[in-house]
Amino acid sequence: MKKNSLLSMFLVLIICLILAACSDDKPNEETEQTGEEQTETDSNNTDTSNENTQQESEDGTATEEKDEETSNDEYVEHQLGLKIGETGIVVSSPDKLKYEVTLNEVSYRDELENVSLYGDTFVLVDVTVKNVDDRAFDATDIFEPGLRAVASDEYKVPIGSEMIQGISDIQMIEGELTPSDTKTGNYVFRIEKADNYNFAFGIESDQITTRAEWEFSEGEVK
């Protein structure tokens, strides 16, 4: 009987030791699992943060591009009634190249070397062109201006560059204009003398987005 009692106590002791060992392992497992879950959570948060940062960057870039496009595509009213010394904005079609033109001065010439005079006089128009676009363009892309007597409906076109090329006191507008670049040069016209004139880059019948027109009197012509 005593022997059985000792055996029972021994079995109970072993069971208690086993239960105690299991109880010690469980917190470790929970700790390990919690650590793994935290690592996974941190990883997910990092991925989400990176995705948000990338999305914000893409959104910012898209907004900047949209702002640039909006700025470049913004409609500019026709510049009419300008005076000598004033600056007008011209936007050509179909590429919508944008540039500023300043009418510096206008002068008469009785003759030009190797150029025949069919009208009453030569009119030399001095202008400065500034590229205010975000693209470079060649001087040949500048819209061809015209000159008329206010009493007339006909705008005269300038004499071709091949005819006045090389004349010492005539400066041609040539070459490429990069953004913010400026070039100063002359347009020469054959025209009858008049009391008042219009000088214009584009008229109502032209395919041009924004045109610029100056008015000046004979008394302002040098």
PDB file of C-alpha atoms in Angstrom:
ATOM      1  CA  MET A   1       0.000   0.000   0.000  1.00  0.00           C
ATOM      2  CA  LYS A   2       2.783   2.343   0.923  1.00  0.00           C
ATOM      3  CA  LYS A   3       4.545   1.425  -2.285  1.00  0.00           C
ATOM      4  CA  ASN A   4       1.498   2.339  -4.375  1.00  0.00           C
ATOM      5  CA  SER A   5       1.180   5.643  -2.578  1.00  0.00           C
ATOM      6  CA  LEU A   6       4.761   6.562  -3.390  1.00  0.00           C
ATOM      7  CA  LEU A   7       4.245   5.612  -7.016  1.00  0.00           C
ATOM      8  CA  SER A   8       1.148   7.787  -7.241  1.00  0.00           C
ATOM      9  CA  MET A   9       3.014  10.747  -5.780  1.00  0.00           C
ATOM     10  CA  PHE A  10       5.859  10.206  -8.227  1.00  0.00           C
ATOM     11  CA  LEU A  11       3.452  10.189 -11.185  1.00  0.00           C
ATOM     12  CA  VAL A  12       1.760  13.359  -9.932  1.00  0.00           C
ATOM     13  CA  LEU A  13       5.169  15.054  -9.653  1.00  0.00           C
ATOM     14  CA  ILE A  14       6.103  14.115 -13.209  1.00  0.00           C
ATOM     15  CA  ILE A  15       2.769  15.423 -14.546  1.00  0.00           C
ATOM     16  CA  CYS A  16       3.298  18.721 -12.690  1.00  0.00           C
ATOM     17  CA  LEU A  17       6.777  19.081 -14.145  1.00  0.00           C
ATOM     18  CA  ILE A  18       5.450  18.437 -17.672  1.00  0.00           C
ATOM     19  CA  LEU A  19       2.664  21.015 -17.236  1.00  0.00           C
ATOM     20  CA  ALA A  20       5.137  23.549 -15.908  1.00  0.00           C
ATOM     21  CA  ALA A  21       7.415  22.992 -18.908  1.00  0.00           C
ATOM     22  CA  CYS A  22       4.524  23.494 -21.357  1.00  0.00           C
ATOM     23  CA  SER A  23       3.486  26.644 -19.535  1.00  0.00           C
ATOM     24  CA  ASP A  24       7.024  28.082 -19.922  1.00  0.00           C
ATOM     25  CA  ASP A  25       7.148  27.340 -23.692  1.00  0.00           C
ATOM     26  CA  LYS A  26       3.817  28.983 -24.503  1.00  0.00           C
ATOM     27  CA  PRO A  27       4.839  32.579 -23.664  1.00  0.00           C
ATOM     28  CA  ASN A  28       7.986  32.149 -25.757  1.00  0.00           C
ATOM     29  CA  GLU A  29       5.908  31.022 -28.693  1.00  0.00           C
ATOM     30  CA  GLU A  30       3.563  33.944 -28.189  1.00  0.00           C
ATOM     31  CA  THR A  31       6.537  36.299 -27.947  1.00  0.00           C
ATOM     32  CA  GLU A  32       8.056  34.915 -31.135  1.00  0.00           C
ATOM     33  CA  GLN A  33       4.735  35.151 -32.921  1.00  0.00           C
ATOM     34  CA  THR A  34       4.194  38.710 -31.705  1.00  0.00           C
ATOM     35  CA  GLY A  35       7.683  39.646 -32.924  1.00  0.00           C
ATOM     36  CA  GLU A  36       7.019  38.171 -36.342  1.00  0.00           C
ATOM     37  CA  GLU A  37       3.669  39.981 -36.565  1.00  0.00           C
ATOM     38  CA  GLN A  38       5.310  43.272 -35.557  1.00  0.00           C
ATOM     39  CA  THR A  39       8.033  42.801 -38.177  1.00  0.00           C
ATOM     40  CA  GLU A  40       5.420  42.092 -40.817  1.00  0.00           C
ATOM     41  CA  THR A  41       3.400  45.142 -39.705  1.00  0.00           C
ATOM     42  CA  ASP A  42       6.495  47.361 -39.855  1.00  0.00           C
ATOM     43  CA  SER A  43       7.289  46.000 -43.317  1.00  0.00           C
ATOM     44  CA  ASN A  44       3.756  46.706 -44.496  1.00  0.00           C
ATOM     45  CA  ASN A  45       3.897  50.206 -43.051  1.00  0.00           C
ATOM     46  CA  THR A  46       7.228  50.825 -44.807  1.00  0.00           C
ATOM     47  CA  ASP A  47       5.826  49.576 -48.106  1.00  0.00           C
ATOM     48  CA  THR A  48       2.743  51.761 -47.687  1.00  0.00           C
ATOM     49  CA  SER A  49       4.911  54.766 -46.834  1.00  0.00           C
ATOM     50  CA  ASN A  50       7.065  54.181 -49.913  1.00  0.00           C
ATOM     51  CA  GLU A  51       3.984  53.829 -52.087  1.00  0.00           C
ATOM     52  CA  ASN A  52       2.533  57.052 -50.659  1.00  0.00           C
ATOM     53  CA  THR A  53       5.831  58.885 -51.201  1.00  0.00           C
ATOM     54  CA  GLN A  54       6.045  57.615 -54.788  1.00  0.00           C
ATOM     55  CA  GLN A  55       2.426  58.574 -55.434  1.00  0.00           C
ATOM     56  CA  GLU A  56       2.971  62.056 -53.987  1.00  0.00           C
ATOM     57  CA  SER A  57       6.058  62.461 -56.172  1.00  0.00           C
ATOM     58  CA  GLU A  58       4.148  61.353 -59.268  1.00  0.00           C
ATOM     59  CA  ASP A  59       1.237  63.635 -58.371  1.00  0.00           C
ATOM     60  CA  GLY A  60       3.621  66.549 -57.849  1.00  0.00           C
ATOM     61  CA  THR A  61       5.329  65.934 -61.187  1.00  0.00           C
ATOM     62  CA  ALA A  62       1.980  65.665 -62.948  1.00  0.00           C
ATOM     63  CA  THR A  63       0.819  68.909 -61.313  1.00  0.00           C
ATOM     64  CA  GLU A  64       3.988  70.731 -62.405  1.00  0.00           C
ATOM     65  CA  GLU A  65       3.620  69.451 -65.960  1.00  0.00           C
ATOM     66  CA  LYS A  66      -0.051  70.474 -65.965  1.00  0.00           C
ATOM     67  CA  ASP A  67       0.865  73.956 -64.682  1.00  0.00           C
ATOM     68  CA  GLU A  68       3.483  74.329 -67.428  1.00  0.00           C
ATOM     69  CA  GLU A  69       1.022  73.218 -70.083  1.00  0.00           C
ATOM     70  CA  THR A  70      -1.635  75.550 -68.699  1.00  0.00           C
ATOM     71  CA  SER A  71       0.826  78.445 -68.672  1.00  0.00           C
ATOM     72  CA  ASN A  72       1.929  77.770 -72.237  1.00  0.00           C
ATOM     73  CA  ASP A  73      -1.624  77.197 -73.527  1.00  0.00           C
ATOM     74  CA  GLU A  74      -3.125  80.208 -71.749  1.00  0.00           C
ATOM     75  CA  TYR A  75      -4.981  82.365 -74.269  1.00  0.00           C
ATOM     76  CA  VAL A  76      -3.505  85.815 -74.902  1.00  0.00           C
ATOM     77  CA  GLU A  77      -5.745  88.588 -76.225  1.00  0.00           C
ATOM     78  CA  HIS A  78      -4.832  90.350 -79.468  1.00  0.00           C
ATOM     79  CA  GLN A  79      -2.454  93.261 -78.899  1.00  0.00           C
ATOM     80  CA  LEU A  80      -3.945  96.201 -80.804  1.00  0.00           C
ATOM     81  CA  GLY A  81      -3.363  99.957 -80.737  1.00  0.00           C
ATOM     82  CA  LEU A  82       0.279  99.687 -79.681  1.00  0.00           C
ATOM     83  CA  LYS A  83       2.667 102.611 -80.128  1.00  0.00           C
ATOM     84  CA  ILE A  84       6.322 102.891 -81.148  1.00  0.00           C
ATOM     85  CA  GLY A  85       8.443 101.689 -78.234  1.00  0.00           C
ATOM     86  CA  GLU A  86       5.753  99.343 -76.890  1.00  0.00           C
ATOM     87  CA  THR A  87       5.857  95.557 -76.773  1.00  0.00           C
ATOM     88  CA  GLY A  88       3.215  93.149 -78.022  1.00  0.00           C
ATOM     89  CA  ILE A  89       2.860  89.376 -77.663  1.00  0.00           C
ATOM     90  CA  VAL A  90       2.462  87.221 -80.757  1.00  0.00           C
ATOM     91  CA  VAL A  91       1.285  83.610 -80.678  1.00  0.00           C
ATOM     92  CA  SER A  92       1.589  81.918 -84.045  1.00  0.00           C
ATOM     93  CA  SER A  93      -0.420  78.974 -85.369  1.00  0.00           C
ATOM     94  CA  PRO A  94      -0.554  76.001 -85.445  1.00  0.00           C
ATOM     95  CA  ASP A  95       2.462  75.404 -83.156  1.00  0.00           C
ATOM     96  CA  LYS A  96       1.490  78.264 -80.808  1.00  0.00           C
ATOM     97  CA  LEU A  97       5.009  79.646 -80.594  1.00  0.00           C
ATOM     98  CA  LYS A  98       4.939  82.641 -78.248  1.00  0.00           C
ATOM     99  CA  TYR A  99       7.237  85.634 -78.558  1.00  0.00           C
ATOM    100  CA  GLU A 100       7.325  89.324 -77.719  1.00  0.00           C
ATOM    101  CA  VAL A 101       7.908  91.987 -80.361  1.00  0.00           C
ATOM    102  CA  THR A 102       9.001  95.524 -79.537  1.00  0.00           C
ATOM    103  CA  LEU A 103       8.713  98.189 -82.251  1.00  0.00           C
ATOM    104  CA  ASN A 104      11.848 100.235 -81.661  1.00  0.00           C
ATOM    105  CA  GLU A 105      11.683 102.823 -84.455  1.00  0.00           C
ATOM    106  CA  VAL A 106      10.552 103.473 -88.019  1.00  0.00           C
ATOM    107  CA  SER A 107      12.479 105.426 -90.657  1.00  0.00           C
ATOM    108  CA  TYR A 108      12.231 106.414 -94.317  1.00  0.00           C
ATOM    109  CA  ARG A 109      14.865 105.550 -96.902  1.00  0.00           C
ATOM    110  CA  ASP A 110      14.918 107.156-100.337  1.00  0.00           C
ATOM    111  CA  GLU A 111      17.028 104.372-101.782  1.00  0.00           C
ATOM    112  CA  LEU A 112      18.677 101.079-100.981  1.00  0.00           C
ATOM    113  CA  GLU A 113      21.683  99.568-102.684  1.00  0.00           C
ATOM    114  CA  ASN A 114      20.667  97.268-105.586  1.00  0.00           C
ATOM    115  CA  VAL A 115      16.962  97.391-104.633  1.00  0.00           C
ATOM    116  CA  SER A 116      14.447  98.947-107.009  1.00  0.00           C
ATOM    117  CA  LEU A 117      11.872 101.364-105.612  1.00  0.00           C
ATOM    118  CA  TYR A 118       8.340 100.702-106.928  1.00  0.00           C
ATOM    119  CA  GLY A 119       6.487 102.786-104.354  1.00  0.00           C
ATOM    120  CA  ASP A 120       7.007 106.283-103.068  1.00  0.00           C
ATOM    121  CA  THR A 121       9.613 105.358-100.459  1.00  0.00           C
ATOM    122  CA  PHE A 122      11.261 102.608 -98.448  1.00  0.00           C
ATOM    123  CA  VAL A 123      10.163 102.222 -94.838  1.00  0.00           C
ATOM    124  CA  LEU A 124      12.661 100.576 -92.489  1.00  0.00           C
ATOM    125  CA  VAL A 125      11.076  99.039 -89.373  1.00  0.00           C
ATOM    126  CA  ASP A 126      13.384  98.151 -86.484  1.00  0.00           C
ATOM    127  CA  VAL A 127      12.095  95.501 -84.054  1.00  0.00           C
ATOM    128  CA  THR A 128      13.337  93.322 -81.194  1.00  0.00           C
ATOM    129  CA  VAL A 129      11.965  89.795 -80.880  1.00  0.00           C
ATOM    130  CA  LYS A 130      12.157  87.896 -77.567  1.00  0.00           C
ATOM    131  CA  ASN A 131      11.354  84.207 -77.222  1.00  0.00           C
ATOM    132  CA  VAL A 132       8.968  83.885 -74.240  1.00  0.00           C
ATOM    133  CA  ASP A 133       8.060  80.299 -75.119  1.00  0.00           C
ATOM    134  CA  ASP A 134       9.530  77.211 -73.447  1.00  0.00           C
ATOM    135  CA  ARG A 135      10.760  75.956 -76.816  1.00  0.00           C
ATOM    136  CA  ALA A 136      13.513  77.131 -79.120  1.00  0.00           C
ATOM    137  CA  PHE A 137      12.588  78.151 -82.645  1.00  0.00           C
ATOM    138  CA  ASP A 138      14.238  79.568 -85.750  1.00  0.00           C
ATOM    139  CA  ALA A 139      13.815  83.141 -86.918  1.00  0.00           C
ATOM    140  CA  THR A 140      12.141  81.786 -90.046  1.00  0.00           C
ATOM    141  CA  ASP A 141       9.279  80.608 -87.802  1.00  0.00           C
ATOM    142  CA  ILE A 142       8.435  84.218 -86.863  1.00  0.00           C
ATOM    143  CA  PHE A 143       5.160  85.302 -88.446  1.00  0.00           C
ATOM    144  CA  GLU A 144       5.779  87.604 -91.424  1.00  0.00           C
ATOM    145  CA  PRO A 145       4.651  91.153 -90.567  1.00  0.00           C
ATOM    146  CA  GLY A 146       2.886  93.645 -92.796  1.00  0.00           C
ATOM    147  CA  LEU A 147       2.728  97.429 -93.166  1.00  0.00           C
ATOM    148  CA  ARG A 148      -0.119  99.549 -94.528  1.00  0.00           C
ATOM    149  CA  ALA A 149      -1.329 103.107 -94.752  1.00  0.00           C
ATOM    150  CA  VAL A 150      -4.339 103.391 -92.448  1.00  0.00           C
ATOM    151  CA  ALA A 151      -6.408 104.695 -95.378  1.00  0.00           C
ATOM    152  CA  SER A 152      -5.650 101.497 -97.312  1.00  0.00           C
ATOM    153  CA  ASP A 153      -6.917  97.955 -96.796  1.00  0.00           C
ATOM    154  CA  GLU A 154      -3.775  96.419 -98.284  1.00  0.00           C
ATOM    155  CA  TYR A 155      -0.889  95.340 -96.109  1.00  0.00           C
ATOM    156  CA  LYS A 156       2.480  95.340 -97.851  1.00  0.00           C
ATOM    157  CA  VAL A 157       4.812  92.406 -97.220  1.00  0.00           C
ATOM    158  CA  PRO A 158       8.485  93.055 -96.425  1.00  0.00           C
ATOM    159  CA  ILE A 159      11.126  92.875 -99.111  1.00  0.00           C
ATOM    160  CA  GLY A 160      12.632  89.385 -99.247  1.00  0.00           C
ATOM    161  CA  SER A 161      15.763  88.772 -97.227  1.00  0.00           C
ATOM    162  CA  GLU A 162      17.633  87.580-100.315  1.00  0.00           C
ATOM    163  CA  MET A 163      17.305  91.090-101.799  1.00  0.00           C
ATOM    164  CA  ILE A 164      18.555  93.037 -98.785  1.00  0.00           C
ATOM    165  CA  GLN A 165      21.082  90.510 -97.497  1.00  0.00           C
ATOM    166  CA  GLY A 166      24.483  92.149 -97.286  1.00  0.00           C
ATOM    167  CA  ILE A 167      23.338  95.771 -97.194  1.00  0.00           C
ATOM    168  CA  SER A 168      25.569  97.287 -94.524  1.00  0.00           C
ATOM    169  CA  ASP A 169      22.980  99.267 -92.564  1.00  0.00           C
ATOM    170  CA  ILE A 170      20.285  96.563 -92.686  1.00  0.00           C
ATOM    171  CA  GLN A 171      20.325  93.989 -89.895  1.00  0.00           C
ATOM    172  CA  MET A 172      18.551  90.705 -90.512  1.00  0.00           C
ATOM    173  CA  ILE A 173      16.760  88.656 -87.852  1.00  0.00           C
ATOM    174  CA  GLU A 174      18.404  85.277 -88.313  1.00  0.00           C
ATOM    175  CA  GLY A 175      19.269  82.076 -86.490  1.00  0.00           C
ATOM    176  CA  GLU A 176      17.763  80.224 -83.557  1.00  0.00           C
ATOM    177  CA  LEU A 177      16.062  81.867 -80.602  1.00  0.00           C
ATOM    178  CA  THR A 178      16.298  79.810 -77.425  1.00  0.00           C
ATOM    179  CA  PRO A 179      13.908  80.527 -74.516  1.00  0.00           C
ATOM    180  CA  SER A 180      14.470  84.111 -73.217  1.00  0.00           C
ATOM    181  CA  ASP A 181      16.775  84.863 -76.164  1.00  0.00           C
ATOM    182  CA  THR A 182      16.340  88.169 -78.069  1.00  0.00           C
ATOM    183  CA  LYS A 183      17.258  89.311 -81.561  1.00  0.00           C
ATOM    184  CA  THR A 184      17.022  92.804 -83.068  1.00  0.00           C
ATOM    185  CA  GLY A 185      16.690  93.411 -86.788  1.00  0.00           C
ATOM    186  CA  ASN A 186      14.925  95.201 -89.614  1.00  0.00           C
ATOM    187  CA  TYR A 187      12.007  94.702 -91.969  1.00  0.00           C
ATOM    188  CA  VAL A 188      12.001  96.818 -95.138  1.00  0.00           C
ATOM    189  CA  PHE A 189       8.867  97.791 -97.068  1.00  0.00           C
ATOM    190  CA  ARG A 190       8.077  99.583-100.313  1.00  0.00           C
ATOM    191  CA  ILE A 191       5.063 101.802 -99.659  1.00  0.00           C
ATOM    192  CA  GLU A 192       3.418 105.096-100.528  1.00  0.00           C
ATOM    193  CA  LYS A 193       3.834 107.838 -97.939  1.00  0.00           C
ATOM    194  CA  ALA A 194       0.782 108.388 -95.755  1.00  0.00           C
ATOM    195  CA  ASP A 195      -0.366 110.335 -92.717  1.00  0.00           C
ATOM    196  CA  ASN A 196      -0.805 107.256 -90.544  1.00  0.00           C
ATOM    197  CA  TYR A 197       0.371 103.648 -90.648  1.00  0.00           C
ATOM    198  CA  ASN A 198      -0.336 100.232 -89.143  1.00  0.00           C
ATOM    199  CA  PHE A 199       2.449  97.712 -88.620  1.00  0.00           C
ATOM    200  CA  ALA A 200       1.173  94.254 -87.733  1.00  0.00           C
ATOM    201  CA  PHE A 201       2.145  90.671 -87.057  1.00  0.00           C
ATOM    202  CA  GLY A 202      -1.039  89.040 -88.308  1.00  0.00           C
ATOM    203  CA  ILE A 203      -4.322  90.528 -89.501  1.00  0.00           C
ATOM    204  CA  GLU A 204      -7.930  89.426 -89.046  1.00  0.00           C
ATOM    205  CA  SER A 205      -7.884  87.110 -92.057  1.00  0.00           C
ATOM    206  CA  ASP A 206      -4.681  85.327 -91.005  1.00  0.00           C
ATOM    207  CA  GLN A 207      -4.530  81.980 -89.233  1.00  0.00           C
ATOM    208  CA  ILE A 208      -2.842  83.280 -86.101  1.00  0.00           C
ATOM    209  CA  THR A 209      -3.699  82.754 -82.428  1.00  0.00           C
ATOM    210  CA  THR A 210      -2.655  86.176 -81.110  1.00  0.00           C
ATOM    211  CA  ARG A 211      -1.705  89.101 -83.322  1.00  0.00           C
ATOM    212  CA  ALA A 212      -0.042  92.407 -82.501  1.00  0.00           C
ATOM    213  CA  GLU A 213      -0.603  95.726 -84.254  1.00  0.00           C
ATOM    214  CA  TRP A 214       1.053  99.131 -83.865  1.00  0.00           C
ATOM    215  CA  GLU A 215      -0.205 102.550 -84.965  1.00  0.00           C
ATOM    216  CA  PHE A 216       2.029 105.505 -85.745  1.00  0.00           C
ATOM    217  CA  SER A 217       1.894 108.731 -87.719  1.00  0.00           C
ATOM    218  CA  GLU A 218       4.200 110.103 -90.412  1.00  0.00           C
ATOM    219  CA  GLY A 219       5.501 112.584 -87.868  1.00  0.00           C
ATOM    220  CA  GLU A 220       6.867 109.691 -85.786  1.00  0.00           C
ATOM    221  CA  VAL A 221       8.835 108.276 -88.733  1.00  0.00           C
ATOM    222  CA  LYS A 222      12.457 109.367 -88.774  1.00  0.00           C
TER     223      LYS A 222
END
